[in-house]
Short mmCIF file of C-alpha atoms and ligand atoms in Angstrom, two decimals:
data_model
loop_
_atom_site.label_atom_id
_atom_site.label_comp_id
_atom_site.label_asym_id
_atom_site.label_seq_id
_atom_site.Cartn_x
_atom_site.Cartn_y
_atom_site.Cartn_z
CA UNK A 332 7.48 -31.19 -6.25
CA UNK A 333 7.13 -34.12 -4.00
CA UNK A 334 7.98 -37.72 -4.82
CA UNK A 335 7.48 -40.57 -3.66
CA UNK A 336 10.10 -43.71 -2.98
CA UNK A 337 8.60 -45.65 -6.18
CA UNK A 338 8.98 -42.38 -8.31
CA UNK A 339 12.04 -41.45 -6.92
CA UNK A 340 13.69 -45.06 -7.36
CA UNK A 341 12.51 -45.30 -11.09
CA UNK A 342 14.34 -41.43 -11.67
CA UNK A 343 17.25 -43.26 -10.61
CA UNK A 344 17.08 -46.22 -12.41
CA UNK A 345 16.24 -43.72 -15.87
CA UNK A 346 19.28 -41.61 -14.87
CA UNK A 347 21.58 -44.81 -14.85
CA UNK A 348 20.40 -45.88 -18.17
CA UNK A 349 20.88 -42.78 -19.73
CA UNK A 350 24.42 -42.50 -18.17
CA UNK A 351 25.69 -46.05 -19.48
CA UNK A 352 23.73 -44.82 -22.88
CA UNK A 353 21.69 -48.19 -22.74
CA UNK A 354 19.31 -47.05 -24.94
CA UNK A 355 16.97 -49.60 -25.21
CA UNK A 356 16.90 -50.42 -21.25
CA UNK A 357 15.97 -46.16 -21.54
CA UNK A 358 13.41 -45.88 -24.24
CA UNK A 359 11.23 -49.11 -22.43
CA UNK A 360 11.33 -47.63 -19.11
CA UNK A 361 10.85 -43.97 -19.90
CA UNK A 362 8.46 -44.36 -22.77
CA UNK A 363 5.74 -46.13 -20.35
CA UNK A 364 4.96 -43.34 -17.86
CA UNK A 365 2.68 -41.07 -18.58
CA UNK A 366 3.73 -38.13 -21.04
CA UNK A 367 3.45 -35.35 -17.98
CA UNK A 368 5.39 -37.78 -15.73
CA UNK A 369 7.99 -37.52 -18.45
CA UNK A 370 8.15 -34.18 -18.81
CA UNK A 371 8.97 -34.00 -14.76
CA UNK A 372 11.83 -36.14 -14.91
CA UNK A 373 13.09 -34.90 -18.40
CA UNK A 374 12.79 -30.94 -16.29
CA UNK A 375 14.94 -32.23 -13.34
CA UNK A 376 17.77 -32.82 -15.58
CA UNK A 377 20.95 -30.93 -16.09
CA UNK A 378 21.24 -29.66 -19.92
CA UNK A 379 24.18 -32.10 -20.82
CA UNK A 380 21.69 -35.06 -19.59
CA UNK A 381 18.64 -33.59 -21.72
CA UNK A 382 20.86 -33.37 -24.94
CA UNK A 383 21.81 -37.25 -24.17
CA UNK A 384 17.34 -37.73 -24.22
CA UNK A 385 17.06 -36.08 -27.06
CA UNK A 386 19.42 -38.02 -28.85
CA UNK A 387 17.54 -41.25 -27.65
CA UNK A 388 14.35 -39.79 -28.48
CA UNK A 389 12.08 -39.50 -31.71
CA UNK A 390 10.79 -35.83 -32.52
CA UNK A 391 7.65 -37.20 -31.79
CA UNK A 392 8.20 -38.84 -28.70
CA UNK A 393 9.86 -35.34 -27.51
CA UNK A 394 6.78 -33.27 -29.49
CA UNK A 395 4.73 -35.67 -26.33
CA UNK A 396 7.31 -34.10 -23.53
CA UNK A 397 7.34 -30.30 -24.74
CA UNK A 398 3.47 -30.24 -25.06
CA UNK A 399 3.53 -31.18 -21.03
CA UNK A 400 5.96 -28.28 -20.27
CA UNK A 401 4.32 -24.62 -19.22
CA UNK A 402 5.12 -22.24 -21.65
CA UNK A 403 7.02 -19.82 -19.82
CA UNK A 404 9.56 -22.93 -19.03
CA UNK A 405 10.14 -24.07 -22.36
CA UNK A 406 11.99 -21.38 -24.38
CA UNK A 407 15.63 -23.19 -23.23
CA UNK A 408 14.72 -26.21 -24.05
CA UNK A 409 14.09 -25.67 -27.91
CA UNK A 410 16.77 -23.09 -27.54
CA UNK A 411 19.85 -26.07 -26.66
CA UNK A 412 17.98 -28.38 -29.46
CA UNK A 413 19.67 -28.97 -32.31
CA UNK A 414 18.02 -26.49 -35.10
CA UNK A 415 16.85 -29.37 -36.81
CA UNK A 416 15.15 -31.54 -34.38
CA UNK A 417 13.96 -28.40 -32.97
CA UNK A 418 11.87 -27.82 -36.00
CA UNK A 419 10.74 -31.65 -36.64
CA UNK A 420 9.62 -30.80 -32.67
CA UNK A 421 7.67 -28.53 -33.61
CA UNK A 422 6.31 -30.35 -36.72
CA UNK A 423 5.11 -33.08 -34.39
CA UNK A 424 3.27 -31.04 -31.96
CA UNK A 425 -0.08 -29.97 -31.76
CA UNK A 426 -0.41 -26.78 -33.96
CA UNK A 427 -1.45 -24.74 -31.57
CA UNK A 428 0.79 -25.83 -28.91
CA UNK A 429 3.36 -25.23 -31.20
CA UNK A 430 2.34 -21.81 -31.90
CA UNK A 431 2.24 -20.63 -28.37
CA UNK A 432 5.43 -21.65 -27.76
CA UNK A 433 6.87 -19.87 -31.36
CA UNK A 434 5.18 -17.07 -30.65
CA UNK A 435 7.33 -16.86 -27.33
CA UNK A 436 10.31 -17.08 -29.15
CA UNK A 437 12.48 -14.53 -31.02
CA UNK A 438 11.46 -13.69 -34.57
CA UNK A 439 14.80 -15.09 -36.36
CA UNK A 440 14.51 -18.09 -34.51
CA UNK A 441 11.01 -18.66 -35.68
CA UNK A 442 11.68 -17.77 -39.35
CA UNK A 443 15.04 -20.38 -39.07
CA UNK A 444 12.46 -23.45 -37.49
CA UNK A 445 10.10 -22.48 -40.40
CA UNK A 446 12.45 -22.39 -42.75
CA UNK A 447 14.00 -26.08 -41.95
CA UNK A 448 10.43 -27.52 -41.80
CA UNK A 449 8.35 -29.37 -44.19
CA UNK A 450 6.14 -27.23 -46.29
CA UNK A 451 2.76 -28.48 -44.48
CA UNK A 452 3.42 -28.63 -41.41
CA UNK A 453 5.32 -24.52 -41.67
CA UNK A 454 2.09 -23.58 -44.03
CA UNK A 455 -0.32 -24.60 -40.62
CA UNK A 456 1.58 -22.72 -38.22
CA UNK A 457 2.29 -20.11 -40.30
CA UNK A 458 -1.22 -19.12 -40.47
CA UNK A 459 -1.92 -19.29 -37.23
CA UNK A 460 1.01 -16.90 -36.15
CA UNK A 461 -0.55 -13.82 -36.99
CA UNK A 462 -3.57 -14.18 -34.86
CA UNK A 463 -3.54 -11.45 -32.05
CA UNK A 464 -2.85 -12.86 -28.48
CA UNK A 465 -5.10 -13.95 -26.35
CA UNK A 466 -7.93 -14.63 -28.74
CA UNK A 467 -9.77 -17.09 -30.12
CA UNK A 468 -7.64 -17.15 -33.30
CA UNK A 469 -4.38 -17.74 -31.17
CA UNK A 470 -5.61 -20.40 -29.29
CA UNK A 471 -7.54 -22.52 -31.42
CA UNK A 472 -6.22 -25.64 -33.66
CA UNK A 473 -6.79 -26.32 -36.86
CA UNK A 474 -6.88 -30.01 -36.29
CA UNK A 475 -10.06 -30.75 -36.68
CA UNK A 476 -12.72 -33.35 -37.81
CA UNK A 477 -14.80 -31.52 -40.94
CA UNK A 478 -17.45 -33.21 -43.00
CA UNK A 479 -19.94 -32.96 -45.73
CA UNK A 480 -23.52 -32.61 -45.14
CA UNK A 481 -24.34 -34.71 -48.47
CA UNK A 482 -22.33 -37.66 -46.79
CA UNK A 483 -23.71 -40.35 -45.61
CA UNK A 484 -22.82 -41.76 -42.23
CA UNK A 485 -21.25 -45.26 -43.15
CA UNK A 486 -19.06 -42.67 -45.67
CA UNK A 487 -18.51 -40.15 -42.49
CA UNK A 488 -17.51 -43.33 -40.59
CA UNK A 489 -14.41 -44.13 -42.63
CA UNK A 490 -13.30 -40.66 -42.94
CA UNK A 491 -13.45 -40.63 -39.49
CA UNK A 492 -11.14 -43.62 -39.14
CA UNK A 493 -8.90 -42.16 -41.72
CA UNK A 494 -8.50 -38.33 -40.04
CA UNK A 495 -8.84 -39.58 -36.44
CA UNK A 496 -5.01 -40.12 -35.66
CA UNK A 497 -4.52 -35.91 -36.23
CA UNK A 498 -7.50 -34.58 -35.49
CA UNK A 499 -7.14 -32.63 -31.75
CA UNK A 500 -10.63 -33.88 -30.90
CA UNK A 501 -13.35 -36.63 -32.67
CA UNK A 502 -15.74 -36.39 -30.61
CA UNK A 503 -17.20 -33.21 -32.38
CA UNK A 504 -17.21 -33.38 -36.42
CA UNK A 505 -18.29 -30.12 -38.36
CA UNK A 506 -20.42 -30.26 -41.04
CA UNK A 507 -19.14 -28.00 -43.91
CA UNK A 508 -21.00 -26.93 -47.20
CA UNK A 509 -19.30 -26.85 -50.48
CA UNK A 510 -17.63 -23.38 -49.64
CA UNK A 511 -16.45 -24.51 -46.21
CA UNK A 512 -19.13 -22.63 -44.31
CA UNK A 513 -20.07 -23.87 -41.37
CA UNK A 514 -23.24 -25.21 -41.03
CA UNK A 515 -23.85 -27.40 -38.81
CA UNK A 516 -22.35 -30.18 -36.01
CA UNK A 517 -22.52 -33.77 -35.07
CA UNK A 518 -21.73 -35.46 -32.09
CA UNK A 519 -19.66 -38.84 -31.95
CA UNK A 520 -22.32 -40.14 -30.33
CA UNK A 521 -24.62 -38.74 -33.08
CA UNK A 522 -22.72 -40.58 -35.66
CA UNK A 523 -22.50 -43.55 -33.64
CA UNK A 524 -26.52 -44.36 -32.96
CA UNK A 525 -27.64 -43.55 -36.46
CA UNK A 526 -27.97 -45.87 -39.42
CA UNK A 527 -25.44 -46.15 -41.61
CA UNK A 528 -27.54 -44.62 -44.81
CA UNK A 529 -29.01 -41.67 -43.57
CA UNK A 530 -27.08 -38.52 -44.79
CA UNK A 531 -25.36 -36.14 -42.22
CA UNK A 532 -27.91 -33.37 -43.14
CA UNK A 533 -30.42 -35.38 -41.54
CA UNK A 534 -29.10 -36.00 -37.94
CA UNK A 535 -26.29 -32.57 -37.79
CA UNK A 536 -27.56 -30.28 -35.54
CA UNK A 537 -28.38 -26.87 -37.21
CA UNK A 538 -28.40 -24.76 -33.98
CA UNK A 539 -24.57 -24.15 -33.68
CA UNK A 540 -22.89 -21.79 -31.55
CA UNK A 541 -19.29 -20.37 -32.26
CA UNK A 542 -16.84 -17.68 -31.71
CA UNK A 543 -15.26 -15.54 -34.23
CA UNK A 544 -11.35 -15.67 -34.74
CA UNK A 545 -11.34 -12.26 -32.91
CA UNK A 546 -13.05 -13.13 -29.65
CA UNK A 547 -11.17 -12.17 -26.62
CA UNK A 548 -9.91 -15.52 -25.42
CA UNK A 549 -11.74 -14.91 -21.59
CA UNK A 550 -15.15 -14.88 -23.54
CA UNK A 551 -14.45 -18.57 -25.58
CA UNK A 552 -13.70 -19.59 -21.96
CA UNK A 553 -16.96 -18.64 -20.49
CA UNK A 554 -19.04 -19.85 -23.79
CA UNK A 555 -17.43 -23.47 -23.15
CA UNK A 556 -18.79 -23.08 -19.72
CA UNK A 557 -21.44 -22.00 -19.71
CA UNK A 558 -22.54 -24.04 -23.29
CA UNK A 559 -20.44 -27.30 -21.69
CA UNK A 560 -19.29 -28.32 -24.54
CA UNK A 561 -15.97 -29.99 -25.14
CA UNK A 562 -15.00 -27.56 -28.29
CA UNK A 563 -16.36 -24.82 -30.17
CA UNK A 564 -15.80 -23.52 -33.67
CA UNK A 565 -14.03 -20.81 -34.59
CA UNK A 566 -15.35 -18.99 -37.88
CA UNK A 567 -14.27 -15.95 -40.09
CA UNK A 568 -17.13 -13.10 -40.47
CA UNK A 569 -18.22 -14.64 -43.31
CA UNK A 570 -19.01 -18.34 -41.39
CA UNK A 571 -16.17 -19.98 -42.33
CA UNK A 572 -14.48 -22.81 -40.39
CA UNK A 573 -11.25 -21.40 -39.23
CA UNK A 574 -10.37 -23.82 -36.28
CA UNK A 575 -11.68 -25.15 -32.92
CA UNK A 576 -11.11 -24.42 -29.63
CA UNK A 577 -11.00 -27.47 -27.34
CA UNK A 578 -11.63 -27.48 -23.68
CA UNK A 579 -8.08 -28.09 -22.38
CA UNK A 580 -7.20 -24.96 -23.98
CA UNK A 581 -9.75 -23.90 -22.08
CA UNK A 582 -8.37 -24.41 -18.62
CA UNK A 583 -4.81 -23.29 -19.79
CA UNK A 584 -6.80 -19.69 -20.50
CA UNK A 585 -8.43 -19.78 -17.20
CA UNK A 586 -5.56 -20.82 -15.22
CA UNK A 587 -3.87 -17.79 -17.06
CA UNK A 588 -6.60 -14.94 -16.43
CA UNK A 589 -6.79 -16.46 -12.52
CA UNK A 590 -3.07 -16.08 -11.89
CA UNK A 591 -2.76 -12.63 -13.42
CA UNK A 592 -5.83 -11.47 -11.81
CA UNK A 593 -4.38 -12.70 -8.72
CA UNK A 594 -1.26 -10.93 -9.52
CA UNK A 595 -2.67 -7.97 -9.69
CA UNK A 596 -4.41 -7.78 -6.64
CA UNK A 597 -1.41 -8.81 -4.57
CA UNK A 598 0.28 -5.96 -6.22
CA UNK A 599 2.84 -7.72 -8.66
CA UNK A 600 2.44 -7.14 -12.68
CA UNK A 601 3.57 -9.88 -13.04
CA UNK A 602 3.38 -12.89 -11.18
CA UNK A 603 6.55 -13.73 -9.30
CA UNK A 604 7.34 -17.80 -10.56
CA UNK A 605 9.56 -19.89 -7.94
CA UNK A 606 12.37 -19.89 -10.14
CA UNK A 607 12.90 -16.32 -10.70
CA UNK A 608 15.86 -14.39 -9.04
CA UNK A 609 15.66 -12.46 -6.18
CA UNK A 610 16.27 -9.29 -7.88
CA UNK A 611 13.95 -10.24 -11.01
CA UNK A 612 11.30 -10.54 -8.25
CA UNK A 613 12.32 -7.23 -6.28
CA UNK A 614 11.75 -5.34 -9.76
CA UNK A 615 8.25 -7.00 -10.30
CA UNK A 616 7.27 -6.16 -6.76
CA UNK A 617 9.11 -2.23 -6.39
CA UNK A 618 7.00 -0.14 -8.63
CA UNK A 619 3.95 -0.84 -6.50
CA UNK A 620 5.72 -0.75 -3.34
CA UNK A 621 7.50 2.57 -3.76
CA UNK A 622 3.95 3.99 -5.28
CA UNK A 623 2.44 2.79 -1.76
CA UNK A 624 4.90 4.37 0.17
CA UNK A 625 4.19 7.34 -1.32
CA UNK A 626 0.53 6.90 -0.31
CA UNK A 627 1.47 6.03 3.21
CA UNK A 628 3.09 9.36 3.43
CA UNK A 629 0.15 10.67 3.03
CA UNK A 630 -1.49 8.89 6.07
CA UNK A 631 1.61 9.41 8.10
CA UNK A 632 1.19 13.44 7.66
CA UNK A 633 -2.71 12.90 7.63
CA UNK A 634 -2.14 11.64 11.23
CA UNK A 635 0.74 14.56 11.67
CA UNK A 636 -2.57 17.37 11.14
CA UNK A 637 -4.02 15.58 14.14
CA UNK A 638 -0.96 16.39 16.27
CA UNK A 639 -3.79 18.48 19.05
CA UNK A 640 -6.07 16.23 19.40
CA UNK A 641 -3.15 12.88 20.00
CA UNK A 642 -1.46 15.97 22.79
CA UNK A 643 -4.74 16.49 24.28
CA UNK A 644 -5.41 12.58 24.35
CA UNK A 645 -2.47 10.52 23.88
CA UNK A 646 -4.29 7.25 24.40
CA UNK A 647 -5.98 8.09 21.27
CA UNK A 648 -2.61 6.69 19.34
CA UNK A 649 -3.10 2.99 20.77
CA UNK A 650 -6.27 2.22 18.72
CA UNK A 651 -5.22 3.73 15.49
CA UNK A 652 -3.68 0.62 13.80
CA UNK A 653 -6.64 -1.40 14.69
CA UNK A 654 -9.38 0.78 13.19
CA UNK A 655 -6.85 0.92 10.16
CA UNK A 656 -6.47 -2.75 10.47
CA UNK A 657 -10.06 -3.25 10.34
CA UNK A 658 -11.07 -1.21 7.40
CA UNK A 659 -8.08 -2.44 5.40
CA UNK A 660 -9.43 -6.29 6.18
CA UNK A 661 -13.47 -5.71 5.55
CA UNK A 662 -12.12 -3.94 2.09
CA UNK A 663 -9.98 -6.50 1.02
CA UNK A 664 -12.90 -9.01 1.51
CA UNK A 665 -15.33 -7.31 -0.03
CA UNK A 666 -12.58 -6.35 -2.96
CA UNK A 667 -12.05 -10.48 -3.72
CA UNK A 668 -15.94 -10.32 -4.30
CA UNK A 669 -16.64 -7.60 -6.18
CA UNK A 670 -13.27 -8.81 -8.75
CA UNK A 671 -14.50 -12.32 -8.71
CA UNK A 672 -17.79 -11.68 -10.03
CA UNK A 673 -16.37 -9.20 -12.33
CA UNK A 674 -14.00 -11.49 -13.77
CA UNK A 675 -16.76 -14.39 -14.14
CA UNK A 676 -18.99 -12.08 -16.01
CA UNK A 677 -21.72 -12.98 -13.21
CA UNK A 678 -23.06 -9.22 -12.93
CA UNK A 679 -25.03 -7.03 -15.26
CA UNK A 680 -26.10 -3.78 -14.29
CA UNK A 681 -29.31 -5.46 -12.06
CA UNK A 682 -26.46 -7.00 -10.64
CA UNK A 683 -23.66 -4.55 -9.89
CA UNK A 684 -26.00 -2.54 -7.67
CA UNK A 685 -27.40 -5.42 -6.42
CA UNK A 686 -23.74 -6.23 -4.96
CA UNK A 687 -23.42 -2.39 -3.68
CA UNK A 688 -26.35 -2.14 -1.70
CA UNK A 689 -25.60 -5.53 -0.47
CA UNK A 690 -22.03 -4.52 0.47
CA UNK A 691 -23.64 -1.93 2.23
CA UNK A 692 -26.00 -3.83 4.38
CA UNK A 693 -22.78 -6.08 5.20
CA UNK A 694 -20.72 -3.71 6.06
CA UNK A 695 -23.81 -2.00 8.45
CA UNK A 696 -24.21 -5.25 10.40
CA UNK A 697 -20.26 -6.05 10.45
CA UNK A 698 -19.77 -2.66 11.24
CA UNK A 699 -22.40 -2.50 14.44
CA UNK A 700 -21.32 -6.03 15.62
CA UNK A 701 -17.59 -5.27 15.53
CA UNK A 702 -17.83 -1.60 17.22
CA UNK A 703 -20.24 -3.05 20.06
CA UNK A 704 -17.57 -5.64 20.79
CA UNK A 705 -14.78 -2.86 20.35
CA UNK A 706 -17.04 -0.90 22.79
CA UNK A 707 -17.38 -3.30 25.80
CA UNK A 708 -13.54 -4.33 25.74
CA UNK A 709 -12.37 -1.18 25.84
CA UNK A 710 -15.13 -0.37 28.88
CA UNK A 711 -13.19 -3.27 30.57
CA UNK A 712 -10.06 -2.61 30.44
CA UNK A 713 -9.65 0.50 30.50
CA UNK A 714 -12.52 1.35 31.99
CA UNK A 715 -13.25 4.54 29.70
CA UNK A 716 -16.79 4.59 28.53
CA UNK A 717 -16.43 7.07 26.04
CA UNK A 718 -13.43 6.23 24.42
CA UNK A 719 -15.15 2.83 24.40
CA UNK A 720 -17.86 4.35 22.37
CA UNK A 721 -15.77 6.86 20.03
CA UNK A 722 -13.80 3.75 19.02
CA UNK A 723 -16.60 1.70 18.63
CA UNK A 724 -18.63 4.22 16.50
CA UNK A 725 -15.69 4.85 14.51
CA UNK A 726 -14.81 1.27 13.47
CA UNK A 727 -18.55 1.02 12.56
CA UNK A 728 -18.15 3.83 10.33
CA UNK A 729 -14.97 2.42 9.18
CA UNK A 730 -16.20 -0.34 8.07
CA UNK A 731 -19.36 0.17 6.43
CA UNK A 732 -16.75 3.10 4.24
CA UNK A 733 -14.30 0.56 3.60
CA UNK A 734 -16.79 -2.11 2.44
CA UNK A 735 -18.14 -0.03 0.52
CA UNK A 736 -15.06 0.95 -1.13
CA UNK A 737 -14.01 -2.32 -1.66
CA UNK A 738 -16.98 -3.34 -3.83
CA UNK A 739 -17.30 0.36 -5.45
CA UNK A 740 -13.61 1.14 -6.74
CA UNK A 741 -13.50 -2.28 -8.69
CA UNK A 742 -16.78 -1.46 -10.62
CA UNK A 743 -15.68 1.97 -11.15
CA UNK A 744 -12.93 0.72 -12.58
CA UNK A 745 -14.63 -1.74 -14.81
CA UNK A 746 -16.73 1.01 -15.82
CA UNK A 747 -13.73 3.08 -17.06
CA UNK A 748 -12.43 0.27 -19.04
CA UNK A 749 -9.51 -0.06 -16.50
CA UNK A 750 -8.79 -3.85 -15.37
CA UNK A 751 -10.78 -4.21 -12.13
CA UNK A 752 -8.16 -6.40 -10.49
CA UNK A 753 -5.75 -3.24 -10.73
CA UNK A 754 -7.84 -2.41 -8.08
CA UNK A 755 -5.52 -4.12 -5.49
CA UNK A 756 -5.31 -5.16 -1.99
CA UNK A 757 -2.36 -2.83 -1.22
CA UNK A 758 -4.42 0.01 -3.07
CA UNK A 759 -7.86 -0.71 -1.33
CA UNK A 760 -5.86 -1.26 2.41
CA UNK A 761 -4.24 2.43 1.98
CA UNK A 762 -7.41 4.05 0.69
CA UNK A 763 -9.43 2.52 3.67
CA UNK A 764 -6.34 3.50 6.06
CA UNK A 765 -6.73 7.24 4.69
CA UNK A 766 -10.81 7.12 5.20
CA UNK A 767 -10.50 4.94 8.83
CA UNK A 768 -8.21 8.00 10.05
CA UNK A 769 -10.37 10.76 8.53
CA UNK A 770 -13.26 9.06 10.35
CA UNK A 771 -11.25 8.63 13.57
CA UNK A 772 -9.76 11.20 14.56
CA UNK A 773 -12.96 13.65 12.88
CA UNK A 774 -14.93 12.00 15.41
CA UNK A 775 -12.42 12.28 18.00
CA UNK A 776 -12.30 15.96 17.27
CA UNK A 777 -15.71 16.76 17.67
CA UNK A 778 -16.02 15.08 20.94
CA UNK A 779 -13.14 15.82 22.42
CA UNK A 780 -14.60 17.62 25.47
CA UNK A 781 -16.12 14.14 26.37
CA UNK A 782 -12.45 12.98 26.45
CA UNK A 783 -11.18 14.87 28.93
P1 ATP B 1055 -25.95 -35.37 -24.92
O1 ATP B 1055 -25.48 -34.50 -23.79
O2 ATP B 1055 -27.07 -34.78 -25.70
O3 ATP B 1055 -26.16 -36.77 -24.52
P2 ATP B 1055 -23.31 -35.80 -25.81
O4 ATP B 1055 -22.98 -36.02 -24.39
O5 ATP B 1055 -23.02 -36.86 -26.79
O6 ATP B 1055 -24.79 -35.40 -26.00
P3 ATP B 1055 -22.38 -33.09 -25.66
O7 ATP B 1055 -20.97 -32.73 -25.59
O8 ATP B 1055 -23.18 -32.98 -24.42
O9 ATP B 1055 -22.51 -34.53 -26.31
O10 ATP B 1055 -23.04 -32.27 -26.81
C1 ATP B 1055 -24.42 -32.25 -26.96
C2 ATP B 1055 -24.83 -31.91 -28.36
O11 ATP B 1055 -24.35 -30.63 -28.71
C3 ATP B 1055 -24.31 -32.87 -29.42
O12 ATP B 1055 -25.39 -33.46 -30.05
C4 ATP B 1055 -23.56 -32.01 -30.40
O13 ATP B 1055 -23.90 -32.30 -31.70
C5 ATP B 1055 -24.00 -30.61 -30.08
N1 ATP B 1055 -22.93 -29.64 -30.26
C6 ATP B 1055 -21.60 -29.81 -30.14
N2 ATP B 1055 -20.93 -28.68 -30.41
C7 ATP B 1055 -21.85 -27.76 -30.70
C8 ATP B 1055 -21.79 -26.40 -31.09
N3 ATP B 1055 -20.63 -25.73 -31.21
N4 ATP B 1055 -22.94 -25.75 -31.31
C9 ATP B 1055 -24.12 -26.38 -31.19
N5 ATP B 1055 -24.25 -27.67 -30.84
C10 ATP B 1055 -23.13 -28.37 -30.61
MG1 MG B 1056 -23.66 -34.56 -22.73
#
């Protein structure tokens, strides 16, 4: 993280306060930057100084800090907490912030913060615990703005004022009926414009869309998209009002499914973060190294079976690890395609062999442009026609192969329920590197007597 002079000058002034305990000189300056700001500073800090901030600190003031830190930094921070801050923490926060970060905690822990907690505040998280991960149930809130559809909207209006302060979002209330179904939605703006007689069932929109509690978390993400709104409801199967989803949870979810889809094809389970160890990162990365290596054996001895031909034409060798080169690069592009639009949802059926005859096209004109080139260069300098043209023929097979690859394994994967993104880079590039020397040195074979 970079900082500035200003930034860096007003860290040291917050680090002198909270050394000479001025408390007051601490709480003015620190409580006036922005929440996320805090949570920087309050990061940057050795554990003795954070203990000293939480002792100058409200719960609520440190609920603000903790719902700013990523979740797979925060576990020390409630950990060094006195028990019972910890849990008023907690009590402060969001719900579902709070939940995400229990649920990354160990189970005694979590029962001992329930324990200490007020009754309400335990009851709300409580029930959201048990939600599976990554769905719609685990993410949502249940701080929400719910109103009657026999209300009018001057009455709406002052429950409004009265619920605003906790509610996670205002700008959407939800009309209930008398058994808390869901039936139907108003907009702030809604409220707002109309007169203050008319009853809610008269201006709530009826049309609403919502998830149920079981919805895989990805698919809330793309209704919110696609649907723009700023929240959506999340029922039971019977229609009732469980929660909503609001769209910064929304970019949390997407930032999540991005970086372990990204992971994945990079060949990591699980993302490397800049503060791991060395060795924690080694383990991450070994599995699918030593699984590749085991694959590039099988090139190696794939090129061993060609031992003739390289005797009979050394030169041959030279322009192996640029036709493996090339076919590992054309895959690789056209495997960031294919995953993309898998991941967004963007293809149906129409569309997946839409993308495979396109691939194939691609890879036909890539192909022919990149062996022509391959072609006259090696005309030039070595002055060899026909080794000019086996190369050249062979990186245009190559490549339309590889591309092809690239874009098919993914949605053969998908197809087979297996997460397309599995479908690595390292995985495509060896695949293509076994094909590109198939190709090669099967061309090279049959035209040998034009070699020599
Ligand atoms: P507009 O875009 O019409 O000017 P707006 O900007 O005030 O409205 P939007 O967020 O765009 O608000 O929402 C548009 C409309 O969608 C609102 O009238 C709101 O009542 C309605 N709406 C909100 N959530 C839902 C939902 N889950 N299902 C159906 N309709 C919804
Ligand atoms: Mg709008």
């Amino acid at each position: 993280m970079e900082k500035n002079e200003t930034v860096q000058l007003q860290w040291d002034e917050l680090r002198q306060f909270l050394s000479s305990e001025q408390i007051d000189a601490f709480r003015e300056k620190f409580l006036e930057i922005h929440p996320y700001d805090q949570a920087l500073f309050f990061m940057d800090q050795p554990e003795a100084i954070r203990l000293e901030i939480y002792n100058f600190l409200s719960p609520e003031e440190t609920a603000d800090i903790m719902e700013n830190i990523e979740l797979e930094d925060i576990e020390p921070y409630f950990t060094e907490m006195d028990p019972r801050y910890a849990a008023m923490v907690f009590a402060e926060m969001s719900t579902d912030d709070a939940v995400d970060i229990l649920n990354e905690l160990d189970k005694d822990k979590v029962v001992s913060f329930l324990t200490i907690m007020d009754d309400e505040a335990a009851e709300e998280i409580k029930e959201l615990l048990h939600y599976e991960e990554k769905t719609a149930g685990s993410i949502m809130t249940t701080e929400y703005m719910a109103i009657y559809q026999t209300q009018t909207v001057k009455e709406t209006m002052a429950v409004l004022k009265e619920e605003a302060p906790e509610a996670e979002t205002i700008y959407y209330m939800y009309v209930l009926d008398e058994d808390k179904h869901l039936v139907g939605v108003l907009s702030l703006r809604d409220l707002i414009i109309a007169d203050n007689d008319v009853l809610i069932k008269e201006i709530m929109s009826e049309k609403i869309v919502s998830v149920s509690v079981a919805e895989d978390q990805e698919d809330v993400a793309r209704m919110i998209r696609d649907y723009d709104f700023l929240a959506l409801p999340v029922v039971d199967f019977q229609h009732h009002l469980l929660g909503i989803i609001t769209v910064d949870d929304i970019l949390d979810v997407m930032d999540e499914e991005a970086s372990d889809d990204y992971s994945k094809l990079a060949g990591v389970s699980d993302m490397d973060r800049p503060n791991d160890t060395a060795l924690l990162s080694a383990k991450k990365r070994l599995p699918w190294l030593i699984i590749l290596l085991f694959l590039g054996m099988l090139t190696a001895s794939l090129i061993g079976r060609f031992e003739d031909a390289l005797s009979v034409a050394p030169v041959l060798a030279i322009f192996i690890p640029l036709i493996a080169g090339m076919a590992g690069n054309t895959g690789t592009q056209a495997l960031a395609v294919a995953v993309r639009g898998l991941a967004t949802g963007e293809y149906g059926k129409q569309g997946k062999l839409k993308l495979i005859v396109r691939e194939a096209l691609t890879g036909l004109i890539t192909g022919t442009v990149c062996g022509i080139v391959i072609t006259g260069i090696i005309y030039l300098w070595k002055g060899e026609f026909f080794l000019g043209v086996l190369v050249g023929l062979s990186i245009m097979a190559t490549l339309i192969v590889a591309t092809l690859a690239g874009s098919l394994v993914p949605i053969v994967m998908d197809k087979f329920h297996i997460d397309p993104a599995v479908a690595s880079g390292p995985f495509i590039t060896t695949i293509n590197d076994i094909i590109s020397i198939l190709i090669y040195f099967g061309m090279a074979t049959a035209f040998m007597s034009f070699l020599i």
